[in-house]
CSV table of C-alpha atoms and ligand atoms in Angstrom, one decimal:
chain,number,residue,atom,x,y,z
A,1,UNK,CA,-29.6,-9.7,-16.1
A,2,UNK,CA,-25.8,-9.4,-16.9
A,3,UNK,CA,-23.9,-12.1,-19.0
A,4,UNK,CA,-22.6,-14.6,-16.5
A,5,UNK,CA,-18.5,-13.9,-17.2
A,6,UNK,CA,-15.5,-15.6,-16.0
A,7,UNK,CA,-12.1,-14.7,-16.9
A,8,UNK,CA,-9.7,-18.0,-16.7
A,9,UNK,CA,-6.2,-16.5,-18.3
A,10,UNK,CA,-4.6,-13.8,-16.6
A,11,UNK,CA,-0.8,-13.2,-15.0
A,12,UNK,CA,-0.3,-11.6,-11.6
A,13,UNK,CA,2.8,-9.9,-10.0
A,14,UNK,CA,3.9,-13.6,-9.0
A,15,UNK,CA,5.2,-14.4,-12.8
A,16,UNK,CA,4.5,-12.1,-15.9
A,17,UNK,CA,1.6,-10.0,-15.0
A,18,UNK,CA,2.0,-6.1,-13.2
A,19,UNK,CA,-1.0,-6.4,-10.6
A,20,UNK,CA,-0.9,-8.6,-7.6
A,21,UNK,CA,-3.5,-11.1,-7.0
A,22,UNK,CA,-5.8,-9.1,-5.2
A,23,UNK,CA,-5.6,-6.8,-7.4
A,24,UNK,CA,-6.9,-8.8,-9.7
A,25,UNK,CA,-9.5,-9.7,-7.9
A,26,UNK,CA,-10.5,-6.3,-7.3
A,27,UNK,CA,-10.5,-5.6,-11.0
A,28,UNK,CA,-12.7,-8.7,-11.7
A,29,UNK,CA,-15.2,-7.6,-9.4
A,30,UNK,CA,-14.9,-3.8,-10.8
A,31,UNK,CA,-15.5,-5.2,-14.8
A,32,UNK,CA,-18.2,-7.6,-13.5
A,33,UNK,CA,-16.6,-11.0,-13.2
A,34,UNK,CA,-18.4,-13.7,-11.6
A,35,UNK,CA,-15.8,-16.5,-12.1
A,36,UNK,CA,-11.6,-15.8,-12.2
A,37,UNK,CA,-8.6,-18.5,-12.7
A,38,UNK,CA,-5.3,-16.7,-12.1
A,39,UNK,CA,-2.8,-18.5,-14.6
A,40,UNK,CA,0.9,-17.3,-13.9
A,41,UNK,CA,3.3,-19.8,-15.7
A,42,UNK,CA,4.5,-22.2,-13.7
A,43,UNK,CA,3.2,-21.2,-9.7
A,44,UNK,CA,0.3,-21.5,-8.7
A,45,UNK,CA,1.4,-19.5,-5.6
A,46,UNK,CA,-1.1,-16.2,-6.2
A,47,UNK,CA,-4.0,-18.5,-6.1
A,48,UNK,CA,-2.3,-19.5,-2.4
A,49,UNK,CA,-1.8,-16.4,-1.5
A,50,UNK,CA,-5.3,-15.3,-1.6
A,51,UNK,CA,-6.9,-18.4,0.4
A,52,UNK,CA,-4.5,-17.7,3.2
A,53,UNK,CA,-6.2,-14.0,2.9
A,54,UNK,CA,-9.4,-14.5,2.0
A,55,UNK,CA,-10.3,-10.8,0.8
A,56,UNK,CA,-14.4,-10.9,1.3
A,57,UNK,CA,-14.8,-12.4,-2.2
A,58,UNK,CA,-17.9,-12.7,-3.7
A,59,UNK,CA,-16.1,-13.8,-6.8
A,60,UNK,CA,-15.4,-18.0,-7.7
A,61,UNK,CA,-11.4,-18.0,-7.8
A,62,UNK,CA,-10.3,-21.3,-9.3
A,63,UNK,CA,-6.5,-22.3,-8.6
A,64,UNK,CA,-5.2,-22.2,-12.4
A,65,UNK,CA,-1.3,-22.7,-14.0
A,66,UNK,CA,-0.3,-22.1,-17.5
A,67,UNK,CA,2.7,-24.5,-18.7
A,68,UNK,CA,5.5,-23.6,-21.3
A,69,UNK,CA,5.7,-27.1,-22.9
A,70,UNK,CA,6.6,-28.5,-26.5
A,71,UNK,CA,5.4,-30.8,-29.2
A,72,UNK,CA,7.4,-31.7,-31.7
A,73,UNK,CA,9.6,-28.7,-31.6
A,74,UNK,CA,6.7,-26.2,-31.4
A,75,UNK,CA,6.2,-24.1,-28.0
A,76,UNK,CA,2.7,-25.3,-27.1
A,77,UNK,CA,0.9,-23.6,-23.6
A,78,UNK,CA,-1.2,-25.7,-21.4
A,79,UNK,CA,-3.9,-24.1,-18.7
A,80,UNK,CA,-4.1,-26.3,-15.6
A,81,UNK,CA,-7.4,-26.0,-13.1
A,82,UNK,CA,-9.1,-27.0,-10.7
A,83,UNK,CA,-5.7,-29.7,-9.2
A,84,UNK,CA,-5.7,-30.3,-6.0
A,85,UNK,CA,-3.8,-27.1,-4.3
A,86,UNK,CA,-2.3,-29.2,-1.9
A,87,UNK,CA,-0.8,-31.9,-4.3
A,88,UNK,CA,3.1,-31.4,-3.0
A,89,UNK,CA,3.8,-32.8,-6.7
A,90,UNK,CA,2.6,-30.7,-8.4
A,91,UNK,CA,3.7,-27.6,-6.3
A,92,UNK,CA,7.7,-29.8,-7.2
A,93,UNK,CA,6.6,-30.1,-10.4
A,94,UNK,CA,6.1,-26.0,-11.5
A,95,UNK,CA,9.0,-25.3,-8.5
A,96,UNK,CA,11.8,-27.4,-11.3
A,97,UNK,CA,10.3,-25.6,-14.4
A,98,UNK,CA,11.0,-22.0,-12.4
A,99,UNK,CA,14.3,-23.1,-11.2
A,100,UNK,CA,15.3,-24.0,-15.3
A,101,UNK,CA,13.4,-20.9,-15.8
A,102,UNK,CA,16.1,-18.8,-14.0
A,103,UNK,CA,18.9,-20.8,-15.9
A,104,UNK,CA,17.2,-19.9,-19.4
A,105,UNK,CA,17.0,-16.3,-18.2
A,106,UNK,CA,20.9,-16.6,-17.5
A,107,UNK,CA,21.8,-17.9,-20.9
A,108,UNK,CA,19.3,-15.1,-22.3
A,109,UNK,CA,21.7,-12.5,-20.7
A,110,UNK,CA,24.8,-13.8,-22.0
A,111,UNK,CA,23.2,-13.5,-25.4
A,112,UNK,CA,22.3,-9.9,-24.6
A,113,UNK,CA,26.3,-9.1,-23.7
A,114,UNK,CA,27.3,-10.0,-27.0
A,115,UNK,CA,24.9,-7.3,-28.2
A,116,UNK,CA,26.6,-4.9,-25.3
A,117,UNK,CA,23.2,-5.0,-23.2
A,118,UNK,CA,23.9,-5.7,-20.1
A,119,UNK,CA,21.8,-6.5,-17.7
A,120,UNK,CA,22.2,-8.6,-14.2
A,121,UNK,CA,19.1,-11.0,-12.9
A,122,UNK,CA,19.1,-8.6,-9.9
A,123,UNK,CA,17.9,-6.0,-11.7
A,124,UNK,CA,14.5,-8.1,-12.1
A,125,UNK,CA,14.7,-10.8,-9.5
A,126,UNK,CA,13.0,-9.3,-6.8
A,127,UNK,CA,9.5,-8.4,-4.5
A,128,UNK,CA,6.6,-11.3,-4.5
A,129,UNK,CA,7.1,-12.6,-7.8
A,130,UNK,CA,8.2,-16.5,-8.0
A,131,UNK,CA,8.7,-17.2,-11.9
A,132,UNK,CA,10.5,-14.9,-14.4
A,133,UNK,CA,10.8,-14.8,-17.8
A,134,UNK,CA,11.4,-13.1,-20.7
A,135,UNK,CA,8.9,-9.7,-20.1
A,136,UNK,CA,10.9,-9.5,-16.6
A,137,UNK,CA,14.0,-8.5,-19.3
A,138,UNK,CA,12.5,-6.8,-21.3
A,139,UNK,CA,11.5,-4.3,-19.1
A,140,UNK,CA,14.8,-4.2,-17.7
A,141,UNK,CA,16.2,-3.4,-21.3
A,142,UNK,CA,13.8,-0.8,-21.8
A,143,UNK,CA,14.4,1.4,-18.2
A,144,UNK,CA,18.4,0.8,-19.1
A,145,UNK,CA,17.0,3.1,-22.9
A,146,UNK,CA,18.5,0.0,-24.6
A,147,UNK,CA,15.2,-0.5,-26.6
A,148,UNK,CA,12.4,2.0,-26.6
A,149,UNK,CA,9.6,-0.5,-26.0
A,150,UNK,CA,8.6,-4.6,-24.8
A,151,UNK,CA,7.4,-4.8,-28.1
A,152,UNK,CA,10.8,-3.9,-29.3
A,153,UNK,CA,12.6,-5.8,-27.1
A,154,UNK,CA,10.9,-9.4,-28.5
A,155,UNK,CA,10.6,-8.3,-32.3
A,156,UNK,CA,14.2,-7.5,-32.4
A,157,UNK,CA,16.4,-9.8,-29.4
A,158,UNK,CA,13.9,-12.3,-27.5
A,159,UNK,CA,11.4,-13.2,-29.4
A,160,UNK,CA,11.1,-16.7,-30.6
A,161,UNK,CA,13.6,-16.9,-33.8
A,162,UNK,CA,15.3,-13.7,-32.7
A,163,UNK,CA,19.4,-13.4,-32.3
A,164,UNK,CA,19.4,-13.6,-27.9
A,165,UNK,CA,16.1,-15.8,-28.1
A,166,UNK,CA,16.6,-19.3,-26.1
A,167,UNK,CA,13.9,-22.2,-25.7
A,168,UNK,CA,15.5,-23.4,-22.5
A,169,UNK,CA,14.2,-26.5,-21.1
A,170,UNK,CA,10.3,-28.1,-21.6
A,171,UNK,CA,8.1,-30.2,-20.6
A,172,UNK,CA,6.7,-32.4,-23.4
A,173,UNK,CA,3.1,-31.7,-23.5
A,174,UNK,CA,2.0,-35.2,-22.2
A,175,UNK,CA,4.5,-35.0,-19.7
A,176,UNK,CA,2.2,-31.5,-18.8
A,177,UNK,CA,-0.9,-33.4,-19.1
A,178,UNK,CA,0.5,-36.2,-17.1
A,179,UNK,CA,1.3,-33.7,-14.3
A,180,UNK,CA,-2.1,-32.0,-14.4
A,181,UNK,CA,-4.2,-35.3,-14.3
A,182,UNK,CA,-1.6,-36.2,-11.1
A,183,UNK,CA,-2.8,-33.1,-9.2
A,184,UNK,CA,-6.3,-34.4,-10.4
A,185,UNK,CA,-6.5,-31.1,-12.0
A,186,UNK,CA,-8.4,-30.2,-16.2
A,187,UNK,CA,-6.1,-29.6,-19.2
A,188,UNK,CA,-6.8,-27.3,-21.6
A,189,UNK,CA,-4.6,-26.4,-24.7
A,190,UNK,CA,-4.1,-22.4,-24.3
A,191,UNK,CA,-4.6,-20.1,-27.4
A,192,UNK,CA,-4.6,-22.7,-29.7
A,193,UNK,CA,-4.9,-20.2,-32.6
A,194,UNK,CA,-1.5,-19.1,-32.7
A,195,UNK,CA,-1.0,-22.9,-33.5
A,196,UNK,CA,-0.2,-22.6,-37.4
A,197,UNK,CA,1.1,-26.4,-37.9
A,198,UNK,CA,-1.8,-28.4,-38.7
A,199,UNK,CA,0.0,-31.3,-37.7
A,200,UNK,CA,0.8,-30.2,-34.1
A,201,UNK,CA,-3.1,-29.4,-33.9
A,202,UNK,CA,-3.9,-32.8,-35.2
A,203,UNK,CA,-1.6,-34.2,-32.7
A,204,UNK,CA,-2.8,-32.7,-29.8
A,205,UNK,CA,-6.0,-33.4,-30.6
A,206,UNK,CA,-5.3,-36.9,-30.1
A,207,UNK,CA,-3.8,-36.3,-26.3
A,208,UNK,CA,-5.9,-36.4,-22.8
A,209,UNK,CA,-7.1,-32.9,-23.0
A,210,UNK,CA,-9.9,-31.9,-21.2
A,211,UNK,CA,-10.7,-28.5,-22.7
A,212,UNK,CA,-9.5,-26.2,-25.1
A,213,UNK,CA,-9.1,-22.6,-25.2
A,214,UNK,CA,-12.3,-21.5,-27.6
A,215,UNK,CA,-12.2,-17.6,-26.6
A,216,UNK,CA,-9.2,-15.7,-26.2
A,217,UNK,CA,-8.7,-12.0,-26.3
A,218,UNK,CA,-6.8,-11.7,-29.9
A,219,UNK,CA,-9.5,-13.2,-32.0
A,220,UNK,CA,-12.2,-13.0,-34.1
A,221,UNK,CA,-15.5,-14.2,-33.7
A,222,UNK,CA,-15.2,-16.4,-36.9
A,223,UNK,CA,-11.8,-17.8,-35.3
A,224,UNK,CA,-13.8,-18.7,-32.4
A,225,UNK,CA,-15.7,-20.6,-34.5
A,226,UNK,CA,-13.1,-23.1,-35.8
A,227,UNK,CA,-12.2,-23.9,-32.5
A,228,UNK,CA,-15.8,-24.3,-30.8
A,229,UNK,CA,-16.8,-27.4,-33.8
A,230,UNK,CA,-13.3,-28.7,-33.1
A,231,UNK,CA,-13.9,-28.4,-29.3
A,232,UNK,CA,-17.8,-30.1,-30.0
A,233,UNK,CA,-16.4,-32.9,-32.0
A,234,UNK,CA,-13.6,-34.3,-29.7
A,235,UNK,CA,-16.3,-33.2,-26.4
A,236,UNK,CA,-13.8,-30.5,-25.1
A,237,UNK,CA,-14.8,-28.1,-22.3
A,238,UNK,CA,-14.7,-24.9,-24.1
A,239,UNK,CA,-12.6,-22.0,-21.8
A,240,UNK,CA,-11.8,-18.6,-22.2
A,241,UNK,CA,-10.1,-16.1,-21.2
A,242,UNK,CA,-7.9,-12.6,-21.7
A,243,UNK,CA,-4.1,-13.7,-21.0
A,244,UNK,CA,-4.6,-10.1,-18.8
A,245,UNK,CA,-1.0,-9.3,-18.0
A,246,UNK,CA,-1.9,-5.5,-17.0
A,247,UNK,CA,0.5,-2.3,-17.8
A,248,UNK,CA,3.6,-5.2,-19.2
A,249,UNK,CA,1.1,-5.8,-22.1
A,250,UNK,CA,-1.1,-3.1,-22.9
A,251,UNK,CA,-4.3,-3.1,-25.0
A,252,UNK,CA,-5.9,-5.9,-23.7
A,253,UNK,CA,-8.6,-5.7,-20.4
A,254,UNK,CA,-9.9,-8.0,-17.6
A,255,UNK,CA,-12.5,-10.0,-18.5
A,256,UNK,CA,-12.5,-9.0,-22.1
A,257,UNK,CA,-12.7,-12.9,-23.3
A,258,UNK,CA,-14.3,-14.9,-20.4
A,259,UNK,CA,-16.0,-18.6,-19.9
A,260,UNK,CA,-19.6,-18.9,-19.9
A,261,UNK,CA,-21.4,-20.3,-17.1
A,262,UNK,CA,-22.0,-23.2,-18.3
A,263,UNK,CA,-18.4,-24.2,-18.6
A,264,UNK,CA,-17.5,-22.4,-15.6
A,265,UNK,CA,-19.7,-25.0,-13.2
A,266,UNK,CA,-18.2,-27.8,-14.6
A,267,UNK,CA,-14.6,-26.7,-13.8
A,268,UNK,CA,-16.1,-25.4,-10.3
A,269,UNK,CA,-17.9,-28.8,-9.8
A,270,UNK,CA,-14.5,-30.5,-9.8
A,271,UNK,CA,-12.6,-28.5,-8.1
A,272,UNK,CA,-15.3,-28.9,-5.6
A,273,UNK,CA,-14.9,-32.8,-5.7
A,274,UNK,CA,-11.2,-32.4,-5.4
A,275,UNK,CA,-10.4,-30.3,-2.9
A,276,UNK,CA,-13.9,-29.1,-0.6
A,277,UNK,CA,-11.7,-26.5,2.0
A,278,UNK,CA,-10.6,-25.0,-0.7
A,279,UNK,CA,-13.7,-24.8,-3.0
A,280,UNK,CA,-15.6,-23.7,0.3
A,281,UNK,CA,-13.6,-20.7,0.7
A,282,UNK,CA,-15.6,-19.1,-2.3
A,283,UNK,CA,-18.9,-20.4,-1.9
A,284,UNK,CA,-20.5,-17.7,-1.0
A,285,UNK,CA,-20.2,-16.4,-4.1
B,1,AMP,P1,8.5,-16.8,-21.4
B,1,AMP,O1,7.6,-17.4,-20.4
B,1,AMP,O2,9.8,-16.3,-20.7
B,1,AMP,O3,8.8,-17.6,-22.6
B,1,AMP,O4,7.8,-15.5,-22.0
B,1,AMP,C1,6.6,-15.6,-22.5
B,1,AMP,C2,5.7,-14.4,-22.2
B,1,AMP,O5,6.3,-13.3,-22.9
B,1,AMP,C3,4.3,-14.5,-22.7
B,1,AMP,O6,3.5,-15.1,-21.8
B,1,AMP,C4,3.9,-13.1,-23.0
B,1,AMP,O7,3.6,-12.5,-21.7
B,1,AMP,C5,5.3,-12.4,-23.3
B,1,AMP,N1,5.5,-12.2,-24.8
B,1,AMP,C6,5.7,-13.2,-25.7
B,1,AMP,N2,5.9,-12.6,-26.9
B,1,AMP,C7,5.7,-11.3,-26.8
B,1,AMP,C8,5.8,-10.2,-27.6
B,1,AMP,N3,6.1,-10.3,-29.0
B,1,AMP,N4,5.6,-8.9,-27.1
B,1,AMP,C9,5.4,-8.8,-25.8
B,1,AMP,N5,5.3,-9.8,-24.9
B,1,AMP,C10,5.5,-11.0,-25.4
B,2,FE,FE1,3.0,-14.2,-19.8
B,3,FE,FE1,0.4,-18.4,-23.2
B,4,ZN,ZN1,-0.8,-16.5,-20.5
């Protein structure tokens, strides 16, 4: 019998990623995902989107969120599943960070004049998608044949550290947490391997988490392996997933870091508990 897979880190059309959400899920079922969490940063809109349109799914869809926050300075990513879809909170909550997204983006591109690359939010804000960020200009600067690639566009202008680079506005990561727990949703610390302070590790291992980020597509088996004792000692649900953002980020495929089952039925267990209509849409699966 095939590996039980699910993939619980991937972007859609509604923030960062190039396919739409049923897309997605007709990519999952092609690579031979049982179990998918669509994680756009900061809507959980995609997830939405395909209840009110229930494609014939014979896939577990979990509603998912992945959260730009901070700690101590360093840019720290939270995964939210499993919240209540409903919870009008939590829909505010990730509405504010997209509307200081948009004023970080404008900031972004008065950094980019100064470099004479010009380029106007309405050449990216536009179609389904809900939150923007910095691939969204990037793109934009590559189709204007400022920069030749993404790639190029973050290593030289946007990137963390980089001359047009801004931080814009954060949620601390309790203050993430916080709203997760609210929403009665799981919080798991994203790709905690690009996490190089071991004091921001320490500290976060101290905070409510529920999970942690064991398998993600960039790593190595004996990485994994740091972060599955850590994850077994503090009793942390151990996720995976791909951070699948399609054609904007190539290289990297569906379902090529997943969950197990295991860890999978407990996140669909409490979605289950929290919201039933929802759950139920998927349980044929
Ligand atoms: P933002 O949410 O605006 O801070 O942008 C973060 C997103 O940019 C990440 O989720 C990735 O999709 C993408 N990203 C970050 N760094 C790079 C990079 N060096 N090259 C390409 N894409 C990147
Ligand atoms: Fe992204
Ligand atoms: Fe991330
Ligand atoms: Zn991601």
């Amino acid at each position: 019998m095939d590996e039980f897979r699910a993939d619980l880190h991937c972007h859609s059309s509604f923030s960062d990623g190039t396919l739409t959400p049923f897309e997605l899920v007709d990519l999952s079922k092609k690579n031979g995902l049982k179990g998918l969490s669509i994680t756009d940063h900061d809507t959980f809109e995609g997830y939405l989107a395909l209840t009110k349109n229930t494609p014939s799914l014979d896939l577990v869809v979990l509603p998912g969120v992945e959260l730009s926050c901070t700690q101590d300075e360093q840019d720290v990513h939270i995964l939210g599943y499993s919240f209540d879809p409903d919870s009008l909170f939590f829909q505010d909550f990730c509405s504010l960070h997209r509307k200081q997204r948009i004023e970080r983006n404008k900031i972004i591109l008065e950094k980019l004049k100064k470099y004479d690359m010009i380029v106007d939010e309405s050449d990216f804000m536009k179609n389904d998608t809900q939150s923007y960020g910095r691939p969204h200009i990037a793109q934009v600067l590559v189709k204007k044949g400022y920069v030749k690639s993404i790639q190029e566009a973050f290593k030289k202008y946007i990137g963390e550290g980089k001359p047009c680079y801004e931080k814009g506005q954060k949620w601390d990561v309790q203050e993430g947490i916080d709203a997760i727990h609210k929403a009665r949703g799981l919080a798991v610390i994203a790709h905690p391997h690009f996490i190089n302070r071991r004091r921001i590790i320490k500290q976060l291992l101290e905070l409510p988490f529920d999970g942690i980020e064991v398998y993600y597509s960039r790593f190595s088996y004996s990485e994994h392996d740091k972060w599955q004792k850590i994850a077994r000692e503090k009793n942390l649900a151990m996720t995976g997933g791909s951070d699948f953002h399609g054609s904007i980020k190539p290289g990297i495929q569906l379902g090529c870091s997943y969950t197990n089952e295991e860890t999978f039925l407990i996140l669909k267990n409490h979605f289950f508990e929290v919201a039933p209509t929802y759950a139920k849409k998927f349980q044929n699966a």
